[in-house]
Amino acid sequence: SRPSLREALRALSTLGVVETRHGGGAFVSRLDARTLLAPLDFFLSLTKANFKDAFDSRLVIETEIVRRAAAKARRPDISELNTIIEAHGTVQEDPVGFRMLDTRFHEKLSAIAGNAVLQRIAYGLYNLGVDFQNFNQRAKNDPGLIAQSTKDHSEIAEAIAAHDPSGSARAMAKHIRNIELSTLRVISKGVDLRKHR
């Protein structure tokens, strides 16, 4: 029936399988991983209470990403990572600038790893982390935060440049734990991050 068909098309559109165009009908999408995994971002945005689960998941996904990046990184990839790390020095007092570099750094790691599914999951978890943390507020309450993250990023980049998967994973695990701890410190001070978005 038409109502059943409409509901089916709506569900397929939500999943990214079908694109509906006003006045143009419904078409099968490109079916790429980025589109098909978009509902994951929505799911993650609904599970903010699972703070520990979110960081545990990020630990699993991003340590695997850097393992793969260390094995696959080419000279231009390493050069770009080093450029990002050098730029960190210009944003030590600029939380917004640092957040932009932070996003670029993590996106580059996923791109080097070359797995679209891992990339999309990491993207969803990263964005959930941004919601949890509100970086500007965290930076105000934790003056050493940007310096610590810069140090962590440098260690990750160095391990990837050395083509050291285990070292990369250890450096990323340390970075994720530092992010989790800094977030917990803000929460423990009673700062409501939602008020500062």
PDB file of C-alpha atoms in Angstrom:
ATOM      1  CA  SER A   1       0.000   0.000   0.000  1.00  0.00           C
ATOM      2  CA  ARG A   2       1.081   3.605  -0.446  1.00  0.00           C
ATOM      3  CA  PRO A   3       1.390   4.337   3.313  1.00  0.00           C
ATOM      4  CA  SER A   4       3.624   1.280   3.751  1.00  0.00           C
ATOM      5  CA  LEU A   5       5.735   2.314   0.783  1.00  0.00           C
ATOM      6  CA  ARG A   6       6.095   5.859   2.138  1.00  0.00           C
ATOM      7  CA  GLU A   7       7.206   4.525   5.538  1.00  0.00           C
ATOM      8  CA  ALA A   8       9.694   2.159   3.903  1.00  0.00           C
ATOM      9  CA  LEU A   9      11.165   4.984   1.810  1.00  0.00           C
ATOM     10  CA  ARG A  10      11.354   7.237   4.861  1.00  0.00           C
ATOM     11  CA  ALA A  11      13.239   4.531   6.792  1.00  0.00           C
ATOM     12  CA  LEU A  12      15.627   3.909   3.878  1.00  0.00           C
ATOM     13  CA  SER A  13      16.201   7.659   3.600  1.00  0.00           C
ATOM     14  CA  THR A  14      17.052   7.872   7.318  1.00  0.00           C
ATOM     15  CA  LEU A  15      19.563   5.056   6.837  1.00  0.00           C
ATOM     16  CA  GLY A  16      21.143   6.825   3.866  1.00  0.00           C
ATOM     17  CA  VAL A  17      20.197   4.110   1.383  1.00  0.00           C
ATOM     18  CA  VAL A  18      17.691   6.254  -0.524  1.00  0.00           C
ATOM     19  CA  GLU A  19      17.724   9.984  -1.291  1.00  0.00           C
ATOM     20  CA  THR A  20      14.378  11.689  -1.726  1.00  0.00           C
ATOM     21  CA  ARG A  21      14.182  14.808  -3.825  1.00  0.00           C
ATOM     22  CA  HIS A  22      11.207  17.113  -3.542  1.00  0.00           C
ATOM     23  CA  GLY A  23       9.230  16.789  -6.731  1.00  0.00           C
ATOM     24  CA  GLY A  24      11.794  14.386  -8.175  1.00  0.00           C
ATOM     25  CA  GLY A  25      11.109  11.052  -6.502  1.00  0.00           C
ATOM     26  CA  ALA A  26      13.385   8.651  -4.647  1.00  0.00           C
ATOM     27  CA  PHE A  27      16.818   7.490  -5.770  1.00  0.00           C
ATOM     28  CA  VAL A  28      19.295   4.971  -4.423  1.00  0.00           C
ATOM     29  CA  SER A  29      22.218   6.848  -2.825  1.00  0.00           C
ATOM     30  CA  ARG A  30      25.900   6.289  -3.588  1.00  0.00           C
ATOM     31  CA  LEU A  31      25.874   3.776  -0.700  1.00  0.00           C
ATOM     32  CA  ASP A  32      29.227   4.971   0.609  1.00  0.00           C
ATOM     33  CA  ALA A  33      30.191   4.195   4.196  1.00  0.00           C
ATOM     34  CA  ARG A  34      30.137   7.854   5.258  1.00  0.00           C
ATOM     35  CA  THR A  35      26.475   8.163   4.272  1.00  0.00           C
ATOM     36  CA  LEU A  36      25.367   4.764   5.526  1.00  0.00           C
ATOM     37  CA  LEU A  37      26.974   5.272   8.935  1.00  0.00           C
ATOM     38  CA  ALA A  38      25.520   8.762   9.430  1.00  0.00           C
ATOM     39  CA  PRO A  39      22.739   7.377  11.698  1.00  0.00           C
ATOM     40  CA  LEU A  40      25.527   6.354  14.091  1.00  0.00           C
ATOM     41  CA  ASP A  41      26.108  10.044  14.864  1.00  0.00           C
ATOM     42  CA  PHE A  42      22.433  10.386  15.747  1.00  0.00           C
ATOM     43  CA  PHE A  43      22.574   7.301  17.971  1.00  0.00           C
ATOM     44  CA  LEU A  44      25.649   8.577  19.768  1.00  0.00           C
ATOM     45  CA  SER A  45      24.027  11.948  20.349  1.00  0.00           C
ATOM     46  CA  LEU A  46      21.226  10.146  22.195  1.00  0.00           C
ATOM     47  CA  THR A  47      23.541   8.245  24.550  1.00  0.00           C
ATOM     48  CA  LYS A  48      25.432  11.032  26.290  1.00  0.00           C
ATOM     49  CA  ALA A  49      24.789   9.412  29.661  1.00  0.00           C
ATOM     50  CA  ASN A  50      27.157   6.617  28.610  1.00  0.00           C
ATOM     51  CA  PHE A  51      30.219   8.730  29.335  1.00  0.00           C
ATOM     52  CA  LYS A  52      32.545   5.832  30.163  1.00  0.00           C
ATOM     53  CA  ASP A  53      31.304   3.765  27.210  1.00  0.00           C
ATOM     54  CA  ALA A  54      31.981   6.657  24.840  1.00  0.00           C
ATOM     55  CA  PHE A  55      35.607   6.995  25.913  1.00  0.00           C
ATOM     56  CA  ASP A  56      36.139   3.232  25.958  1.00  0.00           C
ATOM     57  CA  SER A  57      34.793   3.053  22.414  1.00  0.00           C
ATOM     58  CA  ARG A  58      36.979   5.919  21.288  1.00  0.00           C
ATOM     59  CA  LEU A  59      39.975   4.153  22.833  1.00  0.00           C
ATOM     60  CA  VAL A  60      39.279   0.958  20.868  1.00  0.00           C
ATOM     61  CA  ILE A  61      38.588   2.688  17.543  1.00  0.00           C
ATOM     62  CA  GLU A  62      41.314   5.329  17.572  1.00  0.00           C
ATOM     63  CA  THR A  63      44.095   3.024  18.764  1.00  0.00           C
ATOM     64  CA  GLU A  64      43.274   0.738  15.833  1.00  0.00           C
ATOM     65  CA  ILE A  65      43.246   3.718  13.470  1.00  0.00           C
ATOM     66  CA  VAL A  66      46.751   4.800  14.505  1.00  0.00           C
ATOM     67  CA  ARG A  67      48.055   1.228  14.288  1.00  0.00           C
ATOM     68  CA  ARG A  68      46.931   1.176  10.665  1.00  0.00           C
ATOM     69  CA  ALA A  69      48.164   4.708  10.038  1.00  0.00           C
ATOM     70  CA  ALA A  70      51.641   3.772  11.320  1.00  0.00           C
ATOM     71  CA  ALA A  71      51.758   0.841   8.908  1.00  0.00           C
ATOM     72  CA  LYS A  72      50.441   2.802   5.910  1.00  0.00           C
ATOM     73  CA  ALA A  73      51.829   6.336   6.327  1.00  0.00           C
ATOM     74  CA  ARG A  74      53.769   7.665   3.351  1.00  0.00           C
ATOM     75  CA  ARG A  75      56.187  10.576   3.309  1.00  0.00           C
ATOM     76  CA  PRO A  76      53.516  13.166   2.321  1.00  0.00           C
ATOM     77  CA  ASP A  77      51.262  11.930   5.147  1.00  0.00           C
ATOM     78  CA  ILE A  78      54.051  12.307   7.694  1.00  0.00           C
ATOM     79  CA  SER A  79      54.879  15.735   6.313  1.00  0.00           C
ATOM     80  CA  GLU A  80      51.262  16.868   6.713  1.00  0.00           C
ATOM     81  CA  LEU A  81      51.104  15.539  10.286  1.00  0.00           C
ATOM     82  CA  ASN A  82      54.305  17.416  11.103  1.00  0.00           C
ATOM     83  CA  THR A  83      52.857  20.613   9.619  1.00  0.00           C
ATOM     84  CA  ILE A  84      49.794  20.248  11.848  1.00  0.00           C
ATOM     85  CA  ILE A  85      51.992  19.660  14.900  1.00  0.00           C
ATOM     86  CA  GLU A  86      54.103  22.751  14.079  1.00  0.00           C
ATOM     87  CA  ALA A  87      50.924  24.820  13.828  1.00  0.00           C
ATOM     88  CA  HIS A  88      50.022  23.762  17.374  1.00  0.00           C
ATOM     89  CA  GLY A  89      52.637  26.217  18.629  1.00  0.00           C
ATOM     90  CA  THR A  90      50.618  29.157  17.303  1.00  0.00           C
ATOM     91  CA  VAL A  91      47.380  28.268  19.125  1.00  0.00           C
ATOM     92  CA  GLN A  92      48.488  27.566  22.687  1.00  0.00           C
ATOM     93  CA  GLU A  93      46.331  30.461  23.955  1.00  0.00           C
ATOM     94  CA  ASP A  94      43.551  29.959  21.407  1.00  0.00           C
ATOM     95  CA  PRO A  95      41.058  27.174  22.251  1.00  0.00           C
ATOM     96  CA  VAL A  96      39.070  27.699  19.042  1.00  0.00           C
ATOM     97  CA  GLY A  97      42.182  27.544  16.858  1.00  0.00           C
ATOM     98  CA  PHE A  98      43.398  24.506  18.713  1.00  0.00           C
ATOM     99  CA  ARG A  99      40.047  22.737  18.313  1.00  0.00           C
ATOM    100  CA  MET A 100      40.278  23.282  14.544  1.00  0.00           C
ATOM    101  CA  LEU A 101      43.780  21.778  14.451  1.00  0.00           C
ATOM    102  CA  ASP A 102      42.681  18.953  16.730  1.00  0.00           C
ATOM    103  CA  THR A 103      39.870  18.069  14.338  1.00  0.00           C
ATOM    104  CA  ARG A 104      42.241  18.230  11.364  1.00  0.00           C
ATOM    105  CA  PHE A 105      44.790  16.024  13.153  1.00  0.00           C
ATOM    106  CA  HIS A 106      42.299  13.270  14.000  1.00  0.00           C
ATOM    107  CA  GLU A 107      40.725  13.406  10.527  1.00  0.00           C
ATOM    108  CA  LYS A 108      44.172  13.024   8.955  1.00  0.00           C
ATOM    109  CA  LEU A 109      44.915   9.962  11.086  1.00  0.00           C
ATOM    110  CA  SER A 110      41.666   8.353   9.903  1.00  0.00           C
ATOM    111  CA  ALA A 111      42.425   9.226   6.282  1.00  0.00           C
ATOM    112  CA  ILE A 112      45.880   7.622   6.493  1.00  0.00           C
ATOM    113  CA  ALA A 113      44.399   4.477   8.052  1.00  0.00           C
ATOM    114  CA  GLY A 114      42.193   4.196   4.971  1.00  0.00           C
ATOM    115  CA  ASN A 115      39.132   2.457   6.426  1.00  0.00           C
ATOM    116  CA  ALA A 116      35.911   4.350   5.724  1.00  0.00           C
ATOM    117  CA  VAL A 117      33.909   2.517   8.384  1.00  0.00           C
ATOM    118  CA  LEU A 118      36.459   3.157  11.140  1.00  0.00           C
ATOM    119  CA  GLN A 119      36.702   6.752   9.935  1.00  0.00           C
ATOM    120  CA  ARG A 120      32.958   7.315  10.266  1.00  0.00           C
ATOM    121  CA  ILE A 121      32.749   5.698  13.694  1.00  0.00           C
ATOM    122  CA  ALA A 122      35.721   7.761  14.898  1.00  0.00           C
ATOM    123  CA  TYR A 123      34.048  10.897  13.529  1.00  0.00           C
ATOM    124  CA  GLY A 124      30.843  10.165  15.454  1.00  0.00           C
ATOM    125  CA  LEU A 125      32.714   9.473  18.686  1.00  0.00           C
ATOM    126  CA  TYR A 126      34.856  12.587  18.250  1.00  0.00           C
ATOM    127  CA  ASN A 127      31.785  14.769  17.797  1.00  0.00           C
ATOM    128  CA  LEU A 128      30.202  13.192  20.857  1.00  0.00           C
ATOM    129  CA  GLY A 129      33.396  14.077  22.702  1.00  0.00           C
ATOM    130  CA  VAL A 130      33.082  17.689  21.566  1.00  0.00           C
ATOM    131  CA  ASP A 131      29.575  17.771  23.057  1.00  0.00           C
ATOM    132  CA  PHE A 132      30.761  16.209  26.295  1.00  0.00           C
ATOM    133  CA  GLN A 133      33.751  18.437  26.678  1.00  0.00           C
ATOM    134  CA  ASN A 134      32.922  21.893  25.336  1.00  0.00           C
ATOM    135  CA  PHE A 135      36.570  22.597  24.669  1.00  0.00           C
ATOM    136  CA  ASN A 136      36.505  26.334  25.389  1.00  0.00           C
ATOM    137  CA  GLN A 137      35.080  25.743  28.849  1.00  0.00           C
ATOM    138  CA  ARG A 138      37.488  22.902  29.546  1.00  0.00           C
ATOM    139  CA  ALA A 139      40.454  25.049  28.502  1.00  0.00           C
ATOM    140  CA  LYS A 140      39.374  27.808  30.919  1.00  0.00           C
ATOM    141  CA  ASN A 141      39.120  25.332  33.781  1.00  0.00           C
ATOM    142  CA  ASP A 142      42.273  23.388  32.888  1.00  0.00           C
ATOM    143  CA  PRO A 143      45.075  25.800  31.805  1.00  0.00           C
ATOM    144  CA  GLY A 144      47.476  22.985  30.872  1.00  0.00           C
ATOM    145  CA  LEU A 145      44.994  21.239  28.591  1.00  0.00           C
ATOM    146  CA  ILE A 146      46.196  22.563  25.218  1.00  0.00           C
ATOM    147  CA  ALA A 147      49.853  22.004  26.111  1.00  0.00           C
ATOM    148  CA  GLN A 148      49.090  18.417  27.169  1.00  0.00           C
ATOM    149  CA  SER A 149      47.121  17.682  24.007  1.00  0.00           C
ATOM    150  CA  THR A 150      49.916  19.194  21.899  1.00  0.00           C
ATOM    151  CA  LYS A 151      52.426  16.897  23.625  1.00  0.00           C
ATOM    152  CA  ASP A 152      50.137  13.896  23.077  1.00  0.00           C
ATOM    153  CA  HIS A 153      49.673  14.732  19.389  1.00  0.00           C
ATOM    154  CA  SER A 154      53.438  15.068  18.941  1.00  0.00           C
ATOM    155  CA  GLU A 155      54.042  11.627  20.460  1.00  0.00           C
ATOM    156  CA  ILE A 156      51.390  10.070  18.212  1.00  0.00           C
ATOM    157  CA  ALA A 157      52.864  11.739  15.108  1.00  0.00           C
ATOM    158  CA  GLU A 158      56.400  10.655  16.032  1.00  0.00           C
ATOM    159  CA  ALA A 159      55.323   7.027  16.446  1.00  0.00           C
ATOM    160  CA  ILE A 160      53.531   7.095  13.094  1.00  0.00           C
ATOM    161  CA  ALA A 161      56.584   8.657  11.417  1.00  0.00           C
ATOM    162  CA  ALA A 162      58.650   5.804  12.894  1.00  0.00           C
ATOM    163  CA  HIS A 163      56.129   3.295  11.465  1.00  0.00           C
ATOM    164  CA  ASP A 164      55.601   1.939  14.985  1.00  0.00           C
ATOM    165  CA  PRO A 165      52.028   0.568  15.306  1.00  0.00           C
ATOM    166  CA  SER A 166      52.394  -0.441  18.965  1.00  0.00           C
ATOM    167  CA  GLY A 167      53.978   2.860  19.950  1.00  0.00           C
ATOM    168  CA  SER A 168      51.256   4.738  18.066  1.00  0.00           C
ATOM    169  CA  ALA A 169      48.551   2.803  19.889  1.00  0.00           C
ATOM    170  CA  ARG A 170      50.165   3.476  23.281  1.00  0.00           C
ATOM    171  CA  ALA A 171      50.462   7.193  22.506  1.00  0.00           C
ATOM    172  CA  MET A 172      46.831   7.382  21.382  1.00  0.00           C
ATOM    173  CA  ALA A 173      45.638   5.450  24.446  1.00  0.00           C
ATOM    174  CA  LYS A 174      47.455   7.971  26.650  1.00  0.00           C
ATOM    175  CA  HIS A 175      45.865  10.849  24.721  1.00  0.00           C
ATOM    176  CA  ILE A 176      42.322   9.462  25.051  1.00  0.00           C
ATOM    177  CA  ARG A 177      42.795   8.879  28.781  1.00  0.00           C
ATOM    178  CA  ASN A 178      44.099  12.443  29.215  1.00  0.00           C
ATOM    179  CA  ILE A 179      41.013  13.794  27.435  1.00  0.00           C
ATOM    180  CA  GLU A 180      38.758  11.679  29.632  1.00  0.00           C
ATOM    181  CA  LEU A 181      40.506  12.833  32.818  1.00  0.00           C
ATOM    182  CA  SER A 182      40.355  16.510  31.860  1.00  0.00           C
ATOM    183  CA  THR A 183      36.637  16.161  31.129  1.00  0.00           C
ATOM    184  CA  LEU A 184      36.058  14.469  34.477  1.00  0.00           C
ATOM    185  CA  ARG A 185      37.940  17.273  36.239  1.00  0.00           C
ATOM    186  CA  VAL A 186      35.569  19.854  34.761  1.00  0.00           C
ATOM    187  CA  ILE A 187      32.526  17.751  35.666  1.00  0.00           C
ATOM    188  CA  SER A 188      33.818  17.243  39.219  1.00  0.00           C
ATOM    189  CA  LYS A 189      33.990  21.039  39.645  1.00  0.00           C
ATOM    190  CA  GLY A 190      30.273  21.172  38.971  1.00  0.00           C
ATOM    191  CA  VAL A 191      30.572  22.993  35.653  1.00  0.00           C
ATOM    192  CA  ASP A 192      27.493  22.393  33.518  1.00  0.00           C
ATOM    193  CA  LEU A 193      28.986  22.129  30.038  1.00  0.00           C
ATOM    194  CA  ARG A 194      25.566  22.461  28.420  1.00  0.00           C
ATOM    195  CA  LYS A 195      25.300  26.092  29.574  1.00  0.00           C
ATOM    196  CA  HIS A 196      28.437  27.042  27.650  1.00  0.00           C
ATOM    197  CA  ARG A 197      27.602  25.728  24.193  1.00  0.00           C
TER     198      ARG A 197
END
